[in-house]
Amino acid sequence: MSHEGSCHCGAMTVTIEDDPVEASECNCSICRRTGALWTYAPPACVEVTGEGIGYVHGDKMLTLFHCATCGVITHWNSVDPDYNRMGINLRLFDPKLWEALPRKFVDGASW
């Protein structure tokens, strides 16, 4: 079953094909400040529409995208084309989709 979420203004949408199985909370400097809650999927299973602005920082392995209008973080992609996973901000979706998911802590601050 697919699920669609959007940034605050609705200019960007993210559709995922399957139900997420867990939610990841990261403590890296970006996630800690934005409050993003992540799930992961192969890029082929995700559709992103709208104009996003990419931001690359730190080890330059990920491009973090946010809406050009409202600034909400929507997703990230790896710069490595062989890394078959992208992160999707679950907070774009109805909380009923993610509030009961098991939480995984990601220690991104120690990388």
PDB file of C-alpha atoms in Angstrom:
ATOM      1  CA  MET A   1       0.000   0.000   0.000  1.00  0.00           C
ATOM      2  CA  SER A   2       1.484   3.376  -0.951  1.00  0.00           C
ATOM      3  CA  HIS A   3       1.560   6.450   1.284  1.00  0.00           C
ATOM      4  CA  GLU A   4       1.889  10.114   0.325  1.00  0.00           C
ATOM      5  CA  GLY A   5       3.269  12.850   2.523  1.00  0.00           C
ATOM      6  CA  SER A   6       4.126  16.469   1.869  1.00  0.00           C
ATOM      7  CA  CYS A   7       6.101  19.404   3.143  1.00  0.00           C
ATOM      8  CA  HIS A   8       4.220  22.101   5.085  1.00  0.00           C
ATOM      9  CA  CYS A   9       3.185  24.155   2.034  1.00  0.00           C
ATOM     10  CA  GLY A  10       2.461  21.123  -0.172  1.00  0.00           C
ATOM     11  CA  ALA A  11       4.915  22.119  -2.911  1.00  0.00           C
ATOM     12  CA  MET A  12       6.824  18.850  -2.447  1.00  0.00           C
ATOM     13  CA  THR A  13       5.320  15.406  -2.049  1.00  0.00           C
ATOM     14  CA  VAL A  14       6.949  12.104  -1.229  1.00  0.00           C
ATOM     15  CA  THR A  15       5.237   8.812  -2.000  1.00  0.00           C
ATOM     16  CA  ILE A  16       6.521   5.529  -0.593  1.00  0.00           C
ATOM     17  CA  GLU A  17       5.341   2.178  -1.959  1.00  0.00           C
ATOM     18  CA  ASP A  18       5.345   0.125   1.219  1.00  0.00           C
ATOM     19  CA  ASP A  19       4.490   0.503   4.879  1.00  0.00           C
ATOM     20  CA  PRO A  20       7.512   1.588   6.915  1.00  0.00           C
ATOM     21  CA  VAL A  21       8.697  -0.992   9.442  1.00  0.00           C
ATOM     22  CA  GLU A  22      10.631   1.259  11.828  1.00  0.00           C
ATOM     23  CA  ALA A  23      11.437   4.893  12.511  1.00  0.00           C
ATOM     24  CA  SER A  24      15.019   6.046  13.032  1.00  0.00           C
ATOM     25  CA  GLU A  25      15.969   8.937  15.281  1.00  0.00           C
ATOM     26  CA  CYS A  26      19.419  10.343  14.618  1.00  0.00           C
ATOM     27  CA  ASN A  27      21.446  12.641  16.852  1.00  0.00           C
ATOM     28  CA  CYS A  28      23.714  14.117  14.174  1.00  0.00           C
ATOM     29  CA  SER A  29      23.964  17.906  14.079  1.00  0.00           C
ATOM     30  CA  ILE A  30      21.324  18.266  11.338  1.00  0.00           C
ATOM     31  CA  CYS A  31      18.732  15.731  12.530  1.00  0.00           C
ATOM     32  CA  ARG A  32      19.031  16.959  16.114  1.00  0.00           C
ATOM     33  CA  ARG A  33      18.177  20.491  14.992  1.00  0.00           C
ATOM     34  CA  THR A  34      15.385  19.613  12.560  1.00  0.00           C
ATOM     35  CA  GLY A  35      13.645  16.808  14.439  1.00  0.00           C
ATOM     36  CA  ALA A  36      13.468  14.591  11.366  1.00  0.00           C
ATOM     37  CA  LEU A  37      12.267  11.022  11.857  1.00  0.00           C
ATOM     38  CA  TRP A  38      13.609   8.668   9.202  1.00  0.00           C
ATOM     39  CA  THR A  39      12.567   5.559   7.379  1.00  0.00           C
ATOM     40  CA  TYR A  40      14.589   4.042   4.558  1.00  0.00           C
ATOM     41  CA  ALA A  41      13.679   2.634   1.166  1.00  0.00           C
ATOM     42  CA  PRO A  42      15.285   1.841  -2.184  1.00  0.00           C
ATOM     43  CA  PRO A  43      15.067   4.905  -4.466  1.00  0.00           C
ATOM     44  CA  ALA A  44      13.010   2.878  -6.970  1.00  0.00           C
ATOM     45  CA  CYS A  45      10.256   2.592  -4.316  1.00  0.00           C
ATOM     46  CA  VAL A  46      10.027   6.342  -3.657  1.00  0.00           C
ATOM     47  CA  GLU A  47       8.591   9.153  -5.779  1.00  0.00           C
ATOM     48  CA  VAL A  48       9.451  12.768  -4.984  1.00  0.00           C
ATOM     49  CA  THR A  49       7.690  15.645  -6.728  1.00  0.00           C
ATOM     50  CA  GLY A  50       8.293  19.375  -6.472  1.00  0.00           C
ATOM     51  CA  GLU A  51      11.332  21.607  -6.270  1.00  0.00           C
ATOM     52  CA  GLY A  52      13.795  20.611  -3.591  1.00  0.00           C
ATOM     53  CA  ILE A  53      17.043  22.276  -2.641  1.00  0.00           C
ATOM     54  CA  GLY A  54      19.951  19.983  -1.878  1.00  0.00           C
ATOM     55  CA  TYR A  55      22.384  20.501   0.989  1.00  0.00           C
ATOM     56  CA  VAL A  56      25.642  18.570   1.385  1.00  0.00           C
ATOM     57  CA  HIS A  57      27.691  18.748   4.583  1.00  0.00           C
ATOM     58  CA  GLY A  58      30.269  16.854   6.620  1.00  0.00           C
ATOM     59  CA  ASP A  59      31.585  13.750   4.908  1.00  0.00           C
ATOM     60  CA  LYS A  60      29.684  14.738   1.730  1.00  0.00           C
ATOM     61  CA  MET A  61      28.079  11.285   1.432  1.00  0.00           C
ATOM     62  CA  LEU A  62      24.438  12.454   1.533  1.00  0.00           C
ATOM     63  CA  THR A  63      22.436  15.203  -0.093  1.00  0.00           C
ATOM     64  CA  LEU A  64      19.684  16.382   2.228  1.00  0.00           C
ATOM     65  CA  PHE A  65      16.710  17.950   0.438  1.00  0.00           C
ATOM     66  CA  HIS A  66      14.292  20.573   1.682  1.00  0.00           C
ATOM     67  CA  CYS A  67      11.375  22.409   0.073  1.00  0.00           C
ATOM     68  CA  ALA A  68      12.348  25.577  -1.789  1.00  0.00           C
ATOM     69  CA  THR A  69       9.235  27.324  -0.466  1.00  0.00           C
ATOM     70  CA  CYS A  70       8.665  26.325   3.175  1.00  0.00           C
ATOM     71  CA  GLY A  71      12.062  24.801   4.019  1.00  0.00           C
ATOM     72  CA  VAL A  72      10.806  21.475   5.426  1.00  0.00           C
ATOM     73  CA  ILE A  73      13.301  18.609   5.077  1.00  0.00           C
ATOM     74  CA  THR A  74      11.794  15.899   2.902  1.00  0.00           C
ATOM     75  CA  HIS A  75      14.444  13.263   2.192  1.00  0.00           C
ATOM     76  CA  TRP A  76      18.076  12.458   1.579  1.00  0.00           C
ATOM     77  CA  ASN A  77      19.927  10.611  -1.185  1.00  0.00           C
ATOM     78  CA  SER A  78      23.388   9.126  -1.144  1.00  0.00           C
ATOM     79  CA  VAL A  79      25.977  10.504  -3.548  1.00  0.00           C
ATOM     80  CA  ASP A  80      27.119   6.901  -4.088  1.00  0.00           C
ATOM     81  CA  PRO A  81      25.020   5.447  -6.947  1.00  0.00           C
ATOM     82  CA  ASP A  82      25.615   1.913  -5.600  1.00  0.00           C
ATOM     83  CA  TYR A  83      24.064   2.779  -2.209  1.00  0.00           C
ATOM     84  CA  ASN A  84      20.549   1.543  -2.830  1.00  0.00           C
ATOM     85  CA  ARG A  85      18.823   3.374   0.015  1.00  0.00           C
ATOM     86  CA  MET A  86      17.394   6.794   0.659  1.00  0.00           C
ATOM     87  CA  GLY A  87      16.006   8.395   3.784  1.00  0.00           C
ATOM     88  CA  ILE A  88      12.443   9.702   3.922  1.00  0.00           C
ATOM     89  CA  ASN A  89      11.294  12.074   6.658  1.00  0.00           C
ATOM     90  CA  LEU A  90       8.318  10.298   8.231  1.00  0.00           C
ATOM     91  CA  ARG A  91       7.082  13.563   9.735  1.00  0.00           C
ATOM     92  CA  LEU A  92       5.750  14.459   6.267  1.00  0.00           C
ATOM     93  CA  PHE A  93       3.115  11.751   6.665  1.00  0.00           C
ATOM     94  CA  ASP A  94       0.039  11.357   8.832  1.00  0.00           C
ATOM     95  CA  PRO A  95       1.225  10.433  12.342  1.00  0.00           C
ATOM     96  CA  LYS A  96      -0.988   7.336  12.229  1.00  0.00           C
ATOM     97  CA  LEU A  97       1.565   5.886   9.794  1.00  0.00           C
ATOM     98  CA  TRP A  98       4.566   6.238  12.099  1.00  0.00           C
ATOM     99  CA  GLU A  99       3.607   6.913  15.713  1.00  0.00           C
ATOM    100  CA  ALA A 100       3.435   3.228  16.738  1.00  0.00           C
ATOM    101  CA  LEU A 101       6.538   2.118  14.800  1.00  0.00           C
ATOM    102  CA  PRO A 102       9.490   0.770  16.757  1.00  0.00           C
ATOM    103  CA  ARG A 103      12.170   3.440  17.169  1.00  0.00           C
ATOM    104  CA  LYS A 104      15.805   2.882  16.304  1.00  0.00           C
ATOM    105  CA  PHE A 105      18.462   5.233  17.654  1.00  0.00           C
ATOM    106  CA  VAL A 106      21.162   6.207  15.130  1.00  0.00           C
ATOM    107  CA  ASP A 107      24.299   7.693  16.680  1.00  0.00           C
ATOM    108  CA  GLY A 108      25.165   9.995  13.788  1.00  0.00           C
ATOM    109  CA  ALA A 109      27.037  12.362  16.118  1.00  0.00           C
ATOM    110  CA  SER A 110      29.794   9.773  16.562  1.00  0.00           C
ATOM    111  CA  TRP A 111      30.530   9.178  12.877  1.00  0.00           C
TER     112      TRP A 111
END
